[in-house]
Amino acid sequence: MAVSVVFSTTRQLWRPTLLVPRSVQAITDGNRRNIASQQSIPPPAKYGGRHTVTMIPGDGIGPELMLHVRELFRHAYVPVDFEEVLVSSEASESDIQNALMAIRRNRVALKGNIETNHNLPPSHKSRNNILRTNLDLFANVIHCKSLRGVATRHHDIDILIVRENTEGEYSSLEHESVSGVVESLKIITKTKSLRIAEYAFRLAHEAGRKKVTAVHKANIMKLGDGLFLQCCKEVASGYPNITFESMIVDNTTMQLVSRPQQFDVMVMPNLYGNIVNNVCAGLVGGPGLVPGANYGRDYAVFETATRNTGKSIAGKNIANPTAMLLASCMMLDHLRLHSYASVIRKAVLTAMDDAETHTPDIGGQGTTSAAVQSIMKQIIKPRSHLAQ
């Protein structure tokens, strides 16, 4: 069934105030709970109602997926212009600075993953991590939800994962104290732990969620993870209507693969979030299906949830475009272009019902371009709205 493009000013939204100036918005589509965004106040439209967004294609399948985003946006007459900035694993410091400058100028970015070259010296930092820390994109949020039409072992999964994005094991502080002995510093601060816990509970409250699970390893890392857990408990006391539980990270992974439906909202430090994000993406069908977002006070960057470059399938026209297209919908919601986001999201999910367009990662034989064409066929553009 095709989805008509109708640009209405009537929307079902929620807009709480988060910490410093920040808004959260979600759209409920039937019985389906969708997190549209939780972010800084979006930049106003420019140049006749159009928005400018920084686009970083990244490595692997990123560049080809970005071409399909552009194609779909043109087809749906989305009022967004992209400023493309090329950053790869081999990028120079000036390239990184150009990317940071572009995001600070536009305040919103759509990004492919940038490969981290493990053969380079320790002084060469992950380009992805540099962007997140320099822009203080402290909250990584993904929504793992079972999709109709995708065969998986578990059903009825609907989990929001909130990952602290700027410290923990990803602080990039390592040194060799003596020959053959390497020390890696894990940084946990009270300020950032309280901030991410407040973010998760406010998100749960405004989205109508019933439970928040803090994931930790405080039984072993009593100071670091102990501090994180204590901050979560402190914030939880201010939300008596939300059930709070804590769970050790190794038990969490077992519970996820055995009974994922028990989870609602999950909050955790950086490394655990990386692991849990990938596990949950696998539970609902794989990395090609789940979008992600990184929010800070001033900027928002959207990408696929698992941050996989897909290097092995680059250029073969078999990458699943779903995750990147849904990430672009989250970006549109952030820009308050809700009608466009809703139309594209519905078209993507409707196209998923057609097994002939499924790409190999979810058991099909379809191509990327065929999947995108199927999505575009779901969008009917009434002549009266073309000018919009």
mmCIF file of C-alpha atoms in Angstrom:
data_model
loop_
_atom_site.group_PDB
_atom_site.id
_atom_site.type_symbol
_atom_site.label_atom_id
_atom_site.label_comp_id
_atom_site.label_asym_id
_atom_site.label_seq_id
_atom_site.Cartn_x
_atom_site.Cartn_y
_atom_site.Cartn_z
ATOM 1 C CA MET A 1 0.000 0.000 0.000
ATOM 2 C CA ALA A 2 1.450 3.352 -1.018
ATOM 3 C CA VAL A 3 1.885 6.151 1.475
ATOM 4 C CA SER A 4 0.640 9.584 0.450
ATOM 5 C CA VAL A 5 2.718 12.632 1.205
ATOM 6 C CA VAL A 6 0.480 14.924 3.227
ATOM 7 C CA PHE A 7 2.212 17.768 5.004
ATOM 8 C CA SER A 8 0.066 18.536 8.002
ATOM 9 C CA THR A 9 0.643 20.926 10.850
ATOM 10 C CA THR A 10 -1.206 18.613 13.255
ATOM 11 C CA ARG A 11 1.243 16.311 15.034
ATOM 12 C CA GLN A 12 1.180 14.137 18.119
ATOM 13 C CA LEU A 13 4.299 15.230 19.975
ATOM 14 C CA TRP A 14 5.871 15.393 23.379
ATOM 15 C CA ARG A 15 8.334 18.068 24.341
ATOM 16 C CA PRO A 16 9.886 17.841 27.798
ATOM 17 C CA THR A 17 12.734 20.025 28.948
ATOM 18 C CA LEU A 18 15.963 18.097 29.357
ATOM 19 C CA LEU A 19 18.761 19.491 31.502
ATOM 20 C CA VAL A 20 20.054 22.545 29.679
ATOM 21 C CA PRO A 21 18.067 23.619 26.602
ATOM 22 C CA ARG A 22 16.956 20.358 25.079
ATOM 23 C CA SER A 23 13.756 18.933 23.737
ATOM 24 C CA VAL A 24 12.515 15.425 23.279
ATOM 25 C CA GLN A 25 10.003 14.522 20.634
ATOM 26 C CA ALA A 26 8.312 11.265 19.757
ATOM 27 C CA ILE A 27 5.635 10.250 17.350
ATOM 28 C CA THR A 28 3.273 7.400 18.168
ATOM 29 C CA ASP A 29 2.125 5.494 15.105
ATOM 30 C CA GLY A 30 -0.799 3.264 16.110
ATOM 31 C CA ASN A 31 0.384 0.891 18.809
ATOM 32 C CA ARG A 32 3.956 1.390 17.743
ATOM 33 C CA ARG A 33 6.253 3.400 20.037
ATOM 34 C CA ASN A 34 8.810 5.317 18.030
ATOM 35 C CA ILE A 35 11.486 7.470 19.522
ATOM 36 C CA ALA A 36 11.807 10.322 17.121
ATOM 37 C CA SER A 37 14.525 12.213 18.941
ATOM 38 C CA GLN A 38 15.930 13.534 22.132
ATOM 39 C CA GLN A 39 18.253 16.392 21.457
ATOM 40 C CA SER A 40 19.357 19.957 21.567
ATOM 41 C CA ILE A 41 17.005 22.545 20.149
ATOM 42 C CA PRO A 42 17.283 22.131 16.369
ATOM 43 C CA PRO A 43 18.565 24.958 14.190
ATOM 44 C CA PRO A 44 15.953 27.065 12.400
ATOM 45 C CA ALA A 45 15.361 26.580 8.700
ATOM 46 C CA LYS A 46 17.259 28.825 6.318
ATOM 47 C CA TYR A 47 16.996 29.906 2.721
ATOM 48 C CA GLY A 48 13.282 29.688 2.096
ATOM 49 C CA GLY A 49 12.463 27.055 4.680
ATOM 50 C CA ARG A 50 15.295 24.687 3.800
ATOM 51 C CA HIS A 51 17.753 23.145 6.260
ATOM 52 C CA THR A 52 21.456 22.541 5.723
ATOM 53 C CA VAL A 53 22.856 19.320 7.172
ATOM 54 C CA THR A 54 26.456 18.142 7.262
ATOM 55 C CA MET A 55 26.875 14.807 5.485
ATOM 56 C CA ILE A 56 29.900 12.609 6.268
ATOM 57 C CA PRO A 57 29.773 9.526 3.983
ATOM 58 C CA GLY A 58 32.538 7.723 5.879
ATOM 59 C CA ASP A 59 34.065 4.438 4.733
ATOM 60 C CA GLY A 60 32.750 1.099 3.421
ATOM 61 C CA ILE A 61 29.090 1.199 2.424
ATOM 62 C CA GLY A 62 28.607 4.708 3.802
ATOM 63 C CA PRO A 63 29.094 6.602 0.525
ATOM 64 C CA GLU A 64 26.647 4.441 -1.455
ATOM 65 C CA LEU A 65 24.013 4.625 1.282
ATOM 66 C CA MET A 66 24.324 8.410 1.371
ATOM 67 C CA LEU A 67 23.612 8.512 -2.368
ATOM 68 C CA HIS A 68 20.361 6.647 -1.705
ATOM 69 C CA VAL A 69 19.457 9.064 1.102
ATOM 70 C CA ARG A 70 19.900 11.950 -1.339
ATOM 71 C CA GLU A 71 17.853 10.102 -3.968
ATOM 72 C CA LEU A 72 14.996 9.418 -1.558
ATOM 73 C CA PHE A 73 15.005 12.966 -0.199
ATOM 74 C CA ARG A 74 14.764 14.379 -3.728
ATOM 75 C CA HIS A 75 11.919 11.990 -4.509
ATOM 76 C CA ALA A 76 9.992 13.051 -1.389
ATOM 77 C CA TYR A 77 10.819 16.766 -1.858
ATOM 78 C CA VAL A 78 12.447 16.953 1.572
ATOM 79 C CA PRO A 79 13.619 20.567 2.207
ATOM 80 C CA VAL A 80 17.157 19.582 3.228
ATOM 81 C CA ASP A 81 20.447 20.451 1.546
ATOM 82 C CA PHE A 82 23.588 18.502 2.370
ATOM 83 C CA GLU A 83 27.042 19.937 2.878
ATOM 84 C CA GLU A 84 29.299 16.954 2.235
ATOM 85 C CA VAL A 85 32.562 16.597 4.141
ATOM 86 C CA LEU A 86 34.904 13.710 3.371
ATOM 87 C CA VAL A 87 36.505 12.066 6.401
ATOM 88 C CA SER A 88 38.127 8.620 6.358
ATOM 89 C CA SER A 89 40.400 6.595 8.621
ATOM 90 C CA GLU A 90 43.349 8.232 6.860
ATOM 91 C CA ALA A 91 41.981 11.735 7.334
ATOM 92 C CA SER A 92 44.393 14.434 8.388
ATOM 93 C CA GLU A 93 43.857 16.690 11.368
ATOM 94 C CA SER A 94 42.745 19.452 9.019
ATOM 95 C CA ASP A 95 40.094 17.118 7.553
ATOM 96 C CA ILE A 96 38.775 16.399 11.033
ATOM 97 C CA GLN A 97 38.758 20.078 11.899
ATOM 98 C CA ASN A 98 36.819 20.822 8.693
ATOM 99 C CA ALA A 99 34.223 18.216 9.694
ATOM 100 C CA LEU A 100 33.921 19.629 13.198
ATOM 101 C CA MET A 101 33.578 23.141 11.798
ATOM 102 C CA ALA A 102 30.835 22.028 9.402
ATOM 103 C CA ILE A 103 28.854 20.299 12.162
ATOM 104 C CA ARG A 104 29.224 23.295 14.470
ATOM 105 C CA ARG A 105 27.988 25.516 11.655
ATOM 106 C CA ASN A 106 24.980 23.355 10.720
ATOM 107 C CA ARG A 107 24.474 21.747 14.154
ATOM 108 C CA VAL A 108 23.124 18.552 12.588
ATOM 109 C CA ALA A 109 24.923 15.788 10.703
ATOM 110 C CA LEU A 110 24.173 12.488 8.979
ATOM 111 C CA LYS A 111 27.196 10.236 9.151
ATOM 112 C CA GLY A 112 28.529 6.942 7.845
ATOM 113 C CA ASN A 113 30.980 5.073 10.015
ATOM 114 C CA ILE A 114 34.667 5.920 9.703
ATOM 115 C CA GLU A 115 36.970 2.934 9.807
ATOM 116 C CA THR A 116 39.572 2.881 12.570
ATOM 117 C CA ASN A 117 42.910 1.618 11.256
ATOM 118 C CA HIS A 118 44.323 -0.624 13.982
ATOM 119 C CA ASN A 119 47.754 -0.660 12.347
ATOM 120 C CA LEU A 120 48.335 3.027 12.970
ATOM 121 C CA PRO A 121 50.207 4.153 16.120
ATOM 122 C CA PRO A 122 48.302 4.866 19.383
ATOM 123 C CA SER A 123 48.615 8.592 18.746
ATOM 124 C CA HIS A 124 46.144 8.125 15.870
ATOM 125 C CA LYS A 125 42.753 8.426 17.575
ATOM 126 C CA SER A 126 39.481 7.058 16.280
ATOM 127 C CA ARG A 127 37.914 9.693 14.033
ATOM 128 C CA ASN A 128 34.466 8.646 15.265
ATOM 129 C CA ASN A 129 35.522 9.151 18.864
ATOM 130 C CA ILE A 130 37.086 12.533 18.115
ATOM 131 C CA LEU A 131 33.797 13.770 16.670
ATOM 132 C CA ARG A 132 31.755 12.518 19.626
ATOM 133 C CA THR A 133 34.042 13.901 22.321
ATOM 134 C CA ASN A 134 34.790 17.251 20.685
ATOM 135 C CA LEU A 135 31.085 17.908 20.141
ATOM 136 C CA ASP A 136 30.163 16.468 23.565
ATOM 137 C CA LEU A 137 27.616 14.107 22.026
ATOM 138 C CA PHE A 138 27.108 12.470 25.380
ATOM 139 C CA ALA A 139 23.972 10.396 24.695
ATOM 140 C CA ASN A 140 23.935 7.608 22.142
ATOM 141 C CA VAL A 141 20.335 6.439 21.722
ATOM 142 C CA ILE A 142 19.117 3.483 19.681
ATOM 143 C CA HIS A 143 15.666 1.933 19.440
ATOM 144 C CA CYS A 144 15.688 -1.826 18.860
ATOM 145 C CA LYS A 145 12.229 -2.979 17.824
ATOM 146 C CA SER A 146 11.024 -6.143 16.148
ATOM 147 C CA LEU A 147 10.066 -5.420 12.540
ATOM 148 C CA ARG A 148 7.179 -7.041 10.760
ATOM 149 C CA GLY A 149 8.418 -9.079 7.832
ATOM 150 C CA VAL A 150 11.843 -9.870 9.308
ATOM 151 C CA ALA A 151 12.190 -13.419 10.628
ATOM 152 C CA THR A 152 13.950 -13.556 14.000
ATOM 153 C CA ARG A 153 14.101 -15.960 16.941
ATOM 154 C CA HIS A 154 12.507 -13.465 19.333
ATOM 155 C CA HIS A 155 9.434 -11.295 18.774
ATOM 156 C CA ASP A 156 7.873 -8.240 20.434
ATOM 157 C CA ILE A 157 11.219 -6.640 21.270
ATOM 158 C CA ASP A 158 10.966 -2.923 21.998
ATOM 159 C CA ILE A 159 14.063 -1.636 23.810
ATOM 160 C CA LEU A 160 15.523 1.838 24.132
ATOM 161 C CA ILE A 161 19.262 1.797 24.818
ATOM 162 C CA VAL A 162 20.968 4.882 26.218
ATOM 163 C CA ARG A 163 24.771 4.757 26.144
ATOM 164 C CA GLU A 164 27.133 7.278 27.706
ATOM 165 C CA ASN A 165 29.155 8.377 24.719
ATOM 166 C CA THR A 166 32.107 10.470 25.896
ATOM 167 C CA GLU A 167 34.055 8.684 28.638
ATOM 168 C CA GLY A 168 34.508 5.218 30.135
ATOM 169 C CA GLU A 169 36.927 2.868 28.386
ATOM 170 C CA TYR A 170 36.792 5.044 25.258
ATOM 171 C CA SER A 171 38.742 7.862 26.861
ATOM 172 C CA SER A 172 41.734 7.005 24.605
ATOM 173 C CA LEU A 173 44.120 7.234 27.541
ATOM 174 C CA GLU A 174 46.647 4.413 27.287
ATOM 175 C CA HIS A 175 50.324 4.070 28.054
ATOM 176 C CA GLU A 176 52.984 1.409 28.423
ATOM 177 C CA SER A 177 54.159 1.765 32.021
ATOM 178 C CA VAL A 178 57.042 -0.662 31.503
ATOM 179 C CA SER A 179 57.929 -2.784 28.514
ATOM 180 C CA GLY A 180 55.183 -5.328 27.913
ATOM 181 C CA VAL A 181 52.727 -3.774 30.379
ATOM 182 C CA VAL A 182 49.962 -1.545 28.996
ATOM 183 C CA GLU A 183 47.572 0.428 31.178
ATOM 184 C CA SER A 184 44.277 1.694 29.750
ATOM 185 C CA LEU A 185 42.389 4.237 31.817
ATOM 186 C CA LYS A 186 38.643 3.978 32.275
ATOM 187 C CA ILE A 187 37.230 7.366 33.250
ATOM 188 C CA ILE A 188 33.909 7.554 35.105
ATOM 189 C CA THR A 189 32.796 10.924 36.483
ATOM 190 C CA LYS A 190 29.885 11.797 38.706
ATOM 191 C CA THR A 191 28.884 14.727 36.510
ATOM 192 C CA LYS A 192 28.598 12.689 33.323
ATOM 193 C CA SER A 193 27.053 9.686 35.075
ATOM 194 C CA LEU A 194 24.310 11.844 36.567
ATOM 195 C CA ARG A 195 23.793 13.519 33.196
ATOM 196 C CA ILE A 196 23.276 10.274 31.265
ATOM 197 C CA ALA A 197 21.122 8.774 34.023
ATOM 198 C CA GLU A 198 18.882 11.850 34.051
ATOM 199 C CA TYR A 199 18.687 11.646 30.281
ATOM 200 C CA ALA A 200 17.585 8.007 30.377
ATOM 201 C CA PHE A 201 14.959 8.511 33.082
ATOM 202 C CA ARG A 202 13.534 11.607 31.447
ATOM 203 C CA LEU A 203 13.366 9.749 28.155
ATOM 204 C CA ALA A 204 11.574 6.848 29.856
ATOM 205 C CA HIS A 205 9.147 9.218 31.580
ATOM 206 C CA GLU A 206 8.216 11.165 28.472
ATOM 207 C CA ALA A 207 7.978 8.045 26.280
ATOM 208 C CA GLY A 208 5.642 6.348 28.739
ATOM 209 C CA ARG A 209 8.122 3.595 29.581
ATOM 210 C CA LYS A 210 7.800 1.665 32.818
ATOM 211 C CA LYS A 211 11.308 0.464 33.677
ATOM 212 C CA VAL A 212 14.940 1.543 33.458
ATOM 213 C CA THR A 213 17.763 -0.998 33.782
ATOM 214 C CA ALA A 214 21.260 0.222 34.664
ATOM 215 C CA VAL A 215 23.946 -2.079 33.283
ATOM 216 C CA HIS A 216 27.234 -2.226 35.177
ATOM 217 C CA LYS A 217 30.088 -4.307 36.588
ATOM 218 C CA ALA A 218 30.175 -2.721 40.031
ATOM 219 C CA ASN A 219 30.805 -6.075 41.703
ATOM 220 C CA ILE A 220 34.351 -5.962 40.285
ATOM 221 C CA MET A 221 34.964 -2.287 39.419
ATOM 222 C CA LYS A 222 33.632 -1.050 42.720
ATOM 223 C CA LEU A 223 34.810 2.540 42.357
ATOM 224 C CA GLY A 224 34.230 3.266 38.666
ATOM 225 C CA ASP A 225 31.078 1.311 37.948
ATOM 226 C CA GLY A 226 30.102 1.724 41.586
ATOM 227 C CA LEU A 227 29.959 5.478 41.031
ATOM 228 C CA PHE A 228 27.924 5.042 37.848
ATOM 229 C CA LEU A 229 25.446 2.767 39.616
ATOM 230 C CA GLN A 230 25.131 5.113 42.577
ATOM 231 C CA CYS A 231 24.357 8.014 40.226
ATOM 232 C CA CYS A 232 21.633 5.954 38.547
ATOM 233 C CA LYS A 233 20.102 5.135 41.924
ATOM 234 C CA GLU A 234 20.194 8.803 42.891
ATOM 235 C CA VAL A 235 18.381 9.862 39.726
ATOM 236 C CA ALA A 236 15.923 6.947 40.023
ATOM 237 C CA SER A 237 14.744 8.280 43.395
ATOM 238 C CA GLY A 238 13.282 11.259 41.563
ATOM 239 C CA TYR A 239 11.133 9.046 39.320
ATOM 240 C CA PRO A 240 8.981 6.952 41.715
ATOM 241 C CA ASN A 241 6.637 5.868 38.916
ATOM 242 C CA ILE A 242 9.427 4.203 36.955
ATOM 243 C CA THR A 243 10.739 0.849 38.137
ATOM 244 C CA PHE A 244 14.516 0.817 38.514
ATOM 245 C CA GLU A 245 16.718 -2.250 38.402
ATOM 246 C CA SER A 246 20.430 -2.854 38.015
ATOM 247 C CA MET A 247 22.038 -5.771 36.225
ATOM 248 C CA ILE A 248 25.630 -6.949 35.839
ATOM 249 C CA VAL A 249 26.729 -6.677 32.214
ATOM 250 C CA ASP A 250 27.574 -10.360 31.667
ATOM 251 C CA ASN A 251 24.178 -11.411 33.007
ATOM 252 C CA THR A 252 22.598 -8.721 30.841
ATOM 253 C CA THR A 253 23.908 -10.264 27.631
ATOM 254 C CA MET A 254 22.587 -13.695 28.681
ATOM 255 C CA GLN A 255 19.184 -12.242 29.574
ATOM 256 C CA LEU A 256 19.026 -10.379 26.273
ATOM 257 C CA VAL A 257 19.493 -13.476 24.140
ATOM 258 C CA SER A 258 17.163 -15.595 26.283
ATOM 259 C CA ARG A 259 14.345 -13.203 27.283
ATOM 260 C CA PRO A 260 14.784 -9.755 25.697
ATOM 261 C CA GLN A 261 11.148 -8.748 26.242
ATOM 262 C CA GLN A 262 11.904 -8.065 29.932
ATOM 263 C CA PHE A 263 13.847 -4.918 29.008
ATOM 264 C CA ASP A 264 12.319 -1.500 28.399
ATOM 265 C CA VAL A 265 14.898 1.301 28.744
ATOM 266 C CA MET A 266 18.550 0.477 29.405
ATOM 267 C CA VAL A 267 21.320 2.877 30.451
ATOM 268 C CA MET A 268 25.003 2.062 30.681
ATOM 269 C CA PRO A 269 28.594 3.280 30.345
ATOM 270 C CA ASN A 270 30.347 3.476 27.005
ATOM 271 C CA LEU A 271 31.881 0.040 26.380
ATOM 272 C CA TYR A 272 28.901 -1.919 27.667
ATOM 273 C CA GLY A 273 26.693 0.190 25.448
ATOM 274 C CA ASN A 274 28.746 -0.729 22.417
ATOM 275 C CA ILE A 275 28.331 -4.430 23.200
ATOM 276 C CA VAL A 276 24.634 -4.272 24.119
ATOM 277 C CA ASN A 277 23.809 -2.173 21.039
ATOM 278 C CA ASN A 278 25.260 -4.864 18.795
ATOM 279 C CA VAL A 279 23.556 -7.709 20.652
ATOM 280 C CA CYS A 280 20.177 -5.986 20.453
ATOM 281 C CA ALA A 281 20.632 -5.155 16.778
ATOM 282 C CA GLY A 282 21.288 -8.839 16.151
ATOM 283 C CA LEU A 283 18.142 -9.794 18.025
ATOM 284 C CA VAL A 284 15.894 -7.775 15.689
ATOM 285 C CA GLY A 285 17.593 -8.759 12.438
ATOM 286 C CA GLY A 286 21.068 -7.260 12.242
ATOM 287 C CA PRO A 287 23.060 -4.053 11.776
ATOM 288 C CA GLY A 288 21.292 -3.117 8.564
ATOM 289 C CA LEU A 289 17.996 -2.468 10.334
ATOM 290 C CA VAL A 290 18.660 -0.318 13.403
ATOM 291 C CA PRO A 291 19.266 3.459 13.324
ATOM 292 C CA GLY A 292 21.117 5.430 15.958
ATOM 293 C CA ALA A 293 21.531 8.997 17.154
ATOM 294 C CA ASN A 294 24.101 10.913 19.175
ATOM 295 C CA TYR A 295 22.812 13.902 21.103
ATOM 296 C CA GLY A 296 24.538 16.705 22.948
ATOM 297 C CA ARG A 297 23.464 20.080 24.217
ATOM 298 C CA ASP A 298 24.277 21.859 20.978
ATOM 299 C CA TYR A 299 24.644 19.239 18.243
ATOM 300 C CA ALA A 300 23.111 16.013 16.973
ATOM 301 C CA VAL A 301 24.711 13.402 14.703
ATOM 302 C CA PHE A 302 22.724 10.541 13.173
ATOM 303 C CA GLU A 303 24.128 7.238 11.949
ATOM 304 C CA THR A 304 23.475 3.496 11.961
ATOM 305 C CA ALA A 305 23.275 1.969 15.432
ATOM 306 C CA THR A 306 26.134 -0.525 15.229
ATOM 307 C CA ARG A 307 28.696 1.788 13.581
ATOM 308 C CA ASN A 308 29.815 -0.905 11.156
ATOM 309 C CA THR A 309 31.535 0.220 7.956
ATOM 310 C CA GLY A 310 30.348 -2.841 5.988
ATOM 311 C CA LYS A 311 33.681 -2.803 4.174
ATOM 312 C CA SER A 312 33.356 -6.409 2.977
ATOM 313 C CA ILE A 313 30.190 -5.657 0.975
ATOM 314 C CA ALA A 314 31.039 -2.142 -0.210
ATOM 315 C CA GLY A 315 30.340 -1.560 -3.895
ATOM 316 C CA LYS A 316 28.355 -4.798 -4.318
ATOM 317 C CA ASN A 317 24.883 -3.203 -4.171
ATOM 318 C CA ILE A 318 23.737 -5.593 -1.440
ATOM 319 C CA ALA A 319 23.913 -3.371 1.660
ATOM 320 C CA ASN A 320 20.671 -3.057 3.585
ATOM 321 C CA PRO A 321 19.654 0.633 3.371
ATOM 322 C CA THR A 322 17.058 0.425 6.162
ATOM 323 C CA ALA A 323 19.209 1.552 9.101
ATOM 324 C CA MET A 324 20.614 4.588 7.320
ATOM 325 C CA LEU A 325 17.226 5.613 5.922
ATOM 326 C CA LEU A 326 15.629 5.315 9.363
ATOM 327 C CA ALA A 327 18.529 7.322 10.805
ATOM 328 C CA SER A 328 17.723 10.023 8.273
ATOM 329 C CA CYS A 329 14.105 9.919 9.505
ATOM 330 C CA MET A 330 15.321 10.492 13.059
ATOM 331 C CA MET A 331 17.284 13.441 11.700
ATOM 332 C CA LEU A 332 14.151 14.844 10.050
ATOM 333 C CA ASP A 333 12.250 14.503 13.314
ATOM 334 C CA HIS A 334 15.059 16.393 15.027
ATOM 335 C CA LEU A 335 14.653 19.167 12.466
ATOM 336 C CA ARG A 336 10.897 19.110 13.185
ATOM 337 C CA LEU A 337 10.152 17.981 9.654
ATOM 338 C CA HIS A 338 7.822 15.393 11.140
ATOM 339 C CA SER A 339 5.531 14.913 8.147
ATOM 340 C CA TYR A 340 8.451 14.045 5.880
ATOM 341 C CA ALA A 341 9.939 11.736 8.494
ATOM 342 C CA SER A 342 6.626 9.949 9.003
ATOM 343 C CA VAL A 343 6.047 9.411 5.291
ATOM 344 C CA ILE A 344 9.537 8.047 4.651
ATOM 345 C CA ARG A 345 9.515 5.872 7.779
ATOM 346 C CA LYS A 346 6.161 4.336 6.843
ATOM 347 C CA ALA A 347 7.386 3.705 3.305
ATOM 348 C CA VAL A 348 10.536 1.992 4.577
ATOM 349 C CA LEU A 349 8.626 -0.244 6.979
ATOM 350 C CA THR A 350 5.946 -1.047 4.392
ATOM 351 C CA ALA A 351 8.603 -2.055 1.867
ATOM 352 C CA MET A 352 10.069 -4.406 4.474
ATOM 353 C CA ASP A 353 6.943 -6.549 4.123
ATOM 354 C CA ASP A 354 8.018 -7.518 0.607
ATOM 355 C CA ALA A 355 10.483 -10.399 0.980
ATOM 356 C CA GLU A 356 11.605 -9.986 -2.643
ATOM 357 C CA THR A 357 13.365 -6.742 -1.736
ATOM 358 C CA HIS A 358 15.119 -8.169 1.324
ATOM 359 C CA THR A 359 18.884 -7.910 1.066
ATOM 360 C CA PRO A 360 21.147 -10.920 1.829
ATOM 361 C CA ASP A 361 21.770 -9.876 5.442
ATOM 362 C CA ILE A 362 18.150 -10.718 6.312
ATOM 363 C CA GLY A 363 17.883 -13.808 4.138
ATOM 364 C CA GLY A 364 16.860 -12.283 0.812
ATOM 365 C CA GLN A 365 18.435 -11.881 -2.591
ATOM 366 C CA GLY A 366 17.472 -8.278 -3.256
ATOM 367 C CA THR A 367 19.804 -5.395 -4.007
ATOM 368 C CA THR A 368 20.223 -2.064 -2.283
ATOM 369 C CA SER A 369 18.933 -0.150 -5.290
ATOM 370 C CA ALA A 370 15.892 -2.432 -5.646
ATOM 371 C CA ALA A 371 15.035 -1.945 -1.978
ATOM 372 C CA VAL A 372 15.253 1.834 -2.343
ATOM 373 C CA GLN A 373 13.130 1.776 -5.502
ATOM 374 C CA SER A 374 10.514 -0.260 -3.639
ATOM 375 C CA ILE A 375 10.507 2.325 -0.857
ATOM 376 C CA MET A 376 10.134 5.179 -3.328
ATOM 377 C CA LYS A 377 7.149 3.459 -4.939
ATOM 378 C CA GLN A 378 5.382 3.619 -1.582
ATOM 379 C CA ILE A 379 5.514 7.421 -1.649
ATOM 380 C CA ILE A 380 2.807 9.143 -3.678
ATOM 381 C CA LYS A 381 3.367 12.865 -4.129
ATOM 382 C CA PRO A 382 0.114 14.787 -4.683
ATOM 383 C CA ARG A 383 0.622 17.641 -7.130
ATOM 384 C CA SER A 384 -0.824 20.115 -4.619
ATOM 385 C CA HIS A 385 2.103 19.476 -2.281
ATOM 386 C CA LEU A 386 5.029 19.455 -4.719
ATOM 387 C CA ALA A 387 5.830 23.070 -4.022
ATOM 388 C CA GLN A 388 6.231 22.302 -0.346
#
